[in-house]
Amino acid sequence: MSTIDVTPKTNSTNSPSGSQSIITNDSLGKDDFLKLLIAQMQNQDPLNPTDNKDSIAQLAQFSSLEQMNNIATSMDSLNQSMTFFSQQSALTQGSAMIGKWVSGIDIDGETVLEGTVEAVKWLDGDPKLQIRKEDGTVVDLEMGLITLVKEKTPPVTDEPTDTEEDTTTPEDESVTEPELETV
């Protein structure tokens, strides 16, 4: 059995404007395989024909090659779909955090970033939350570096609020049981 070299080769040609490189791919595809198979069958020695077992083995190899190509194409398509789904899922998760207070560690691994999430963006292949810190600056925080998420809480004040009033009425305090009459 002979081996076919499938490495790309470069041919150089000189033109009046300078030299150009032409890259050709010398790998064999399924069409080339079929052409070789047909040429082999047409040019076989009639006194010593190719054995049926060899022909069947070659057709089985061709069928296997075709199936492997189809699987590779399907896997590429699945990979693209899963990547898209993963990106959309991450953006959806991030959008659910808009308006919430988050805390996390910056990329440097030391700086703590805290603030309210204002937006989610896709940057450098990862989802990032834009958070507004207490000092008013906006910074980016990677979603994978979040350590705490909670509802945005109102600022704490020392003044009493209206909800702390006494809601009992004088009628509630003087409720007595009626006396039973005997007949």
mmCIF file of C-alpha atoms in Angstrom:
data_model
loop_
_atom_site.group_PDB
_atom_site.id
_atom_site.type_symbol
_atom_site.label_atom_id
_atom_site.label_comp_id
_atom_site.label_asym_id
_atom_site.label_seq_id
_atom_site.Cartn_x
_atom_site.Cartn_y
_atom_site.Cartn_z
ATOM 1 C CA MET A 1 0.000 0.000 0.000
ATOM 2 C CA SER A 2 1.380 3.434 -0.849
ATOM 3 C CA THR A 3 1.182 6.603 1.237
ATOM 4 C CA ILE A 4 -0.044 9.919 -0.107
ATOM 5 C CA ASP A 5 1.508 13.118 1.270
ATOM 6 C CA VAL A 6 -1.276 15.578 2.135
ATOM 7 C CA THR A 7 0.836 18.506 3.369
ATOM 8 C CA PRO A 8 0.104 21.865 1.736
ATOM 9 C CA LYS A 9 2.729 22.948 -0.752
ATOM 10 C CA THR A 10 3.699 26.448 -1.808
ATOM 11 C CA ASN A 11 4.550 27.297 -5.394
ATOM 12 C CA SER A 12 6.323 30.572 -6.155
ATOM 13 C CA THR A 13 6.091 32.452 -9.411
ATOM 14 C CA ASN A 14 7.745 35.673 -10.441
ATOM 15 C CA SER A 15 5.704 38.416 -12.033
ATOM 16 C CA PRO A 16 6.724 41.851 -13.306
ATOM 17 C CA SER A 17 5.370 43.447 -10.118
ATOM 18 C CA GLY A 18 7.317 41.109 -7.820
ATOM 19 C CA SER A 19 7.046 37.595 -6.503
ATOM 20 C CA GLN A 20 3.777 35.971 -5.475
ATOM 21 C CA SER A 21 3.124 32.848 -3.471
ATOM 22 C CA ILE A 22 0.343 30.483 -4.375
ATOM 23 C CA ILE A 23 -0.728 28.038 -1.702
ATOM 24 C CA THR A 24 -2.342 24.864 -2.919
ATOM 25 C CA ASN A 25 -3.873 22.151 -0.821
ATOM 26 C CA ASP A 26 -2.904 18.766 -2.181
ATOM 27 C CA SER A 27 -5.163 16.751 0.129
ATOM 28 C CA LEU A 28 -7.589 14.308 -1.404
ATOM 29 C CA GLY A 29 -11.299 14.740 -0.870
ATOM 30 C CA LYS A 30 -14.198 12.370 -1.406
ATOM 31 C CA ASP A 31 -14.542 13.360 -5.075
ATOM 32 C CA ASP A 32 -10.873 12.594 -5.667
ATOM 33 C CA PHE A 33 -11.273 9.246 -3.911
ATOM 34 C CA LEU A 34 -14.191 8.320 -6.166
ATOM 35 C CA LYS A 35 -12.236 9.359 -9.278
ATOM 36 C CA LEU A 36 -9.305 7.180 -8.208
ATOM 37 C CA LEU A 37 -11.622 4.244 -7.523
ATOM 38 C CA ILE A 38 -13.273 4.575 -10.955
ATOM 39 C CA ALA A 39 -9.889 4.944 -12.701
ATOM 40 C CA GLN A 40 -8.615 1.865 -10.876
ATOM 41 C CA MET A 41 -11.637 -0.170 -11.969
ATOM 42 C CA GLN A 42 -11.382 1.034 -15.592
ATOM 43 C CA ASN A 43 -7.680 0.327 -15.856
ATOM 44 C CA GLN A 44 -7.471 -3.008 -14.083
ATOM 45 C CA ASP A 45 -5.878 -5.963 -15.810
ATOM 46 C CA PRO A 46 -8.693 -8.080 -17.318
ATOM 47 C CA LEU A 47 -6.625 -11.258 -16.795
ATOM 48 C CA ASN A 48 -6.020 -10.403 -13.139
ATOM 49 C CA PRO A 49 -9.037 -8.371 -11.922
ATOM 50 C CA THR A 50 -9.214 -6.780 -8.500
ATOM 51 C CA ASP A 51 -10.488 -9.114 -5.846
ATOM 52 C CA ASN A 52 -14.089 -8.459 -4.736
ATOM 53 C CA LYS A 53 -12.923 -8.305 -1.128
ATOM 54 C CA ASP A 54 -10.567 -5.430 -1.951
ATOM 55 C CA SER A 55 -13.319 -3.513 -3.786
ATOM 56 C CA ILE A 56 -15.741 -3.971 -0.909
ATOM 57 C CA ALA A 57 -13.071 -2.876 1.590
ATOM 58 C CA GLN A 58 -12.399 0.284 -0.423
ATOM 59 C CA LEU A 59 -16.123 1.102 -0.625
ATOM 60 C CA ALA A 60 -16.443 0.528 3.143
ATOM 61 C CA GLN A 61 -13.533 2.898 3.744
ATOM 62 C CA PHE A 62 -15.174 5.495 1.530
ATOM 63 C CA SER A 63 -18.467 5.103 3.396
ATOM 64 C CA SER A 64 -16.709 5.435 6.758
ATOM 65 C CA LEU A 65 -14.865 8.523 5.561
ATOM 66 C CA GLU A 66 -18.116 10.111 4.416
ATOM 67 C CA GLN A 67 -19.801 9.384 7.761
ATOM 68 C CA MET A 68 -16.855 10.805 9.691
ATOM 69 C CA ASN A 69 -17.000 13.985 7.599
ATOM 70 C CA ASN A 70 -20.731 14.282 8.286
ATOM 71 C CA ILE A 71 -20.149 13.794 12.020
ATOM 72 C CA ALA A 72 -17.387 16.419 12.036
ATOM 73 C CA THR A 73 -19.686 18.898 10.277
ATOM 74 C CA SER A 74 -22.485 18.148 12.743
ATOM 75 C CA MET A 75 -20.138 18.553 15.701
ATOM 76 C CA ASP A 76 -18.950 21.931 14.395
ATOM 77 C CA SER A 77 -22.553 23.062 14.039
ATOM 78 C CA LEU A 78 -23.392 21.796 17.531
ATOM 79 C CA ASN A 79 -20.342 23.557 18.963
ATOM 80 C CA GLN A 80 -21.402 26.860 17.390
ATOM 81 C CA SER A 81 -24.958 26.447 18.688
ATOM 82 C CA MET A 82 -23.769 25.623 22.194
ATOM 83 C CA THR A 83 -21.395 28.594 22.223
ATOM 84 C CA PHE A 84 -24.224 30.903 21.161
ATOM 85 C CA PHE A 85 -26.552 29.371 23.782
ATOM 86 C CA SER A 86 -23.903 29.757 26.484
ATOM 87 C CA GLN A 87 -23.360 33.419 25.601
ATOM 88 C CA GLN A 88 -27.083 34.161 25.617
ATOM 89 C CA SER A 89 -27.527 32.317 28.917
ATOM 90 C CA ALA A 90 -24.720 34.306 30.551
ATOM 91 C CA LEU A 91 -26.197 37.584 29.317
ATOM 92 C CA THR A 92 -29.629 36.582 30.607
ATOM 93 C CA GLN A 93 -28.188 35.716 34.011
ATOM 94 C CA GLY A 94 -26.367 39.028 34.096
ATOM 95 C CA SER A 95 -29.468 40.988 33.102
ATOM 96 C CA ALA A 96 -31.307 39.446 36.066
ATOM 97 C CA MET A 97 -28.777 41.238 38.300
ATOM 98 C CA ILE A 98 -29.506 44.725 36.977
ATOM 99 C CA GLY A 99 -30.529 46.900 39.923
ATOM 100 C CA LYS A 100 -29.063 44.510 42.491
ATOM 101 C CA TRP A 101 -26.119 45.189 44.773
ATOM 102 C CA VAL A 102 -23.091 42.975 44.062
ATOM 103 C CA SER A 103 -19.702 42.440 45.567
ATOM 104 C CA GLY A 104 -16.790 40.722 43.904
ATOM 105 C CA ILE A 105 -13.048 40.539 43.452
ATOM 106 C CA ASP A 106 -11.392 42.425 40.587
ATOM 107 C CA ILE A 107 -9.203 40.603 38.063
ATOM 108 C CA ASP A 108 -6.110 41.436 40.140
ATOM 109 C CA GLY A 109 -7.439 39.072 42.823
ATOM 110 C CA GLU A 110 -7.130 41.640 45.630
ATOM 111 C CA THR A 111 -9.389 44.639 44.994
ATOM 112 C CA VAL A 112 -12.955 44.308 46.234
ATOM 113 C CA LEU A 113 -15.540 45.895 43.919
ATOM 114 C CA GLU A 114 -19.000 46.695 45.296
ATOM 115 C CA GLY A 115 -21.912 48.541 43.836
ATOM 116 C CA THR A 116 -25.212 48.433 42.000
ATOM 117 C CA VAL A 117 -25.396 46.664 38.640
ATOM 118 C CA GLU A 118 -26.363 49.069 35.870
ATOM 119 C CA ALA A 119 -25.709 47.020 32.732
ATOM 120 C CA VAL A 120 -24.339 43.779 31.317
ATOM 121 C CA LYS A 121 -22.031 43.626 28.326
ATOM 122 C CA TRP A 122 -20.114 41.028 26.370
ATOM 123 C CA LEU A 123 -16.432 41.972 26.356
ATOM 124 C CA ASP A 124 -13.390 39.891 25.385
ATOM 125 C CA GLY A 125 -15.441 36.694 25.218
ATOM 126 C CA ASP A 126 -16.899 37.001 28.731
ATOM 127 C CA PRO A 127 -19.946 38.691 30.262
ATOM 128 C CA LYS A 128 -19.092 41.674 32.420
ATOM 129 C CA LEU A 129 -21.324 43.607 34.802
ATOM 130 C CA GLN A 130 -21.064 47.370 34.850
ATOM 131 C CA ILE A 131 -21.464 48.406 38.463
ATOM 132 C CA ARG A 132 -21.778 51.873 39.943
ATOM 133 C CA LYS A 133 -19.749 52.172 43.117
ATOM 134 C CA GLU A 134 -20.809 54.377 46.055
ATOM 135 C CA ASP A 135 -18.445 57.122 44.882
ATOM 136 C CA GLY A 136 -20.316 57.270 41.535
ATOM 137 C CA THR A 137 -17.656 55.636 39.346
ATOM 138 C CA VAL A 138 -18.600 52.839 36.978
ATOM 139 C CA VAL A 139 -16.383 49.744 36.816
ATOM 140 C CA ASP A 140 -16.562 46.367 35.062
ATOM 141 C CA LEU A 141 -16.774 43.173 37.102
ATOM 142 C CA GLU A 142 -16.518 39.707 35.563
ATOM 143 C CA MET A 143 -19.534 37.572 36.397
ATOM 144 C CA GLY A 144 -17.298 34.675 37.423
ATOM 145 C CA LEU A 145 -15.701 36.823 40.141
ATOM 146 C CA ILE A 146 -18.918 37.793 41.949
ATOM 147 C CA THR A 147 -18.916 36.817 45.632
ATOM 148 C CA LEU A 148 -22.265 38.246 46.794
ATOM 149 C CA VAL A 149 -25.534 39.373 45.212
ATOM 150 C CA LYS A 150 -28.387 40.938 47.173
ATOM 151 C CA GLU A 151 -31.347 43.219 46.691
ATOM 152 C CA LYS A 152 -30.446 46.877 46.640
ATOM 153 C CA THR A 153 -31.116 48.140 50.139
ATOM 154 C CA PRO A 154 -32.169 51.716 50.897
ATOM 155 C CA PRO A 155 -29.679 53.885 52.780
ATOM 156 C CA VAL A 156 -29.829 53.488 56.569
ATOM 157 C CA THR A 157 -31.021 56.575 58.477
ATOM 158 C CA ASP A 158 -31.440 57.236 62.222
ATOM 159 C CA GLU A 159 -34.844 58.895 61.802
ATOM 160 C CA PRO A 160 -37.937 56.818 62.689
ATOM 161 C CA THR A 161 -40.120 55.873 59.788
ATOM 162 C CA ASP A 162 -43.918 55.948 59.534
ATOM 163 C CA THR A 163 -44.081 52.159 59.718
ATOM 164 C CA GLU A 164 -42.843 52.136 63.327
ATOM 165 C CA GLU A 165 -46.002 53.857 64.733
ATOM 166 C CA ASP A 166 -48.223 52.144 67.290
ATOM 167 C CA THR A 167 -51.197 50.719 65.405
ATOM 168 C CA THR A 168 -53.290 49.581 68.363
ATOM 169 C CA THR A 169 -56.592 51.363 69.064
ATOM 170 C CA PRO A 170 -58.148 52.090 72.448
ATOM 171 C CA GLU A 171 -61.024 49.783 71.556
ATOM 172 C CA ASP A 172 -58.613 46.851 71.212
ATOM 173 C CA GLU A 173 -57.331 47.335 74.774
ATOM 174 C CA SER A 174 -60.715 47.350 76.566
ATOM 175 C CA VAL A 175 -62.328 44.260 75.144
ATOM 176 C CA THR A 176 -64.174 42.277 77.834
ATOM 177 C CA GLU A 177 -66.239 39.170 77.667
ATOM 178 C CA PRO A 178 -69.998 39.590 78.019
ATOM 179 C CA GLU A 179 -71.611 38.025 81.027
ATOM 180 C CA LEU A 180 -73.901 35.105 80.480
ATOM 181 C CA GLU A 181 -77.445 35.354 81.820
ATOM 182 C CA THR A 182 -79.035 32.419 83.474
ATOM 183 C CA VAL A 183 -82.681 31.735 82.967
#
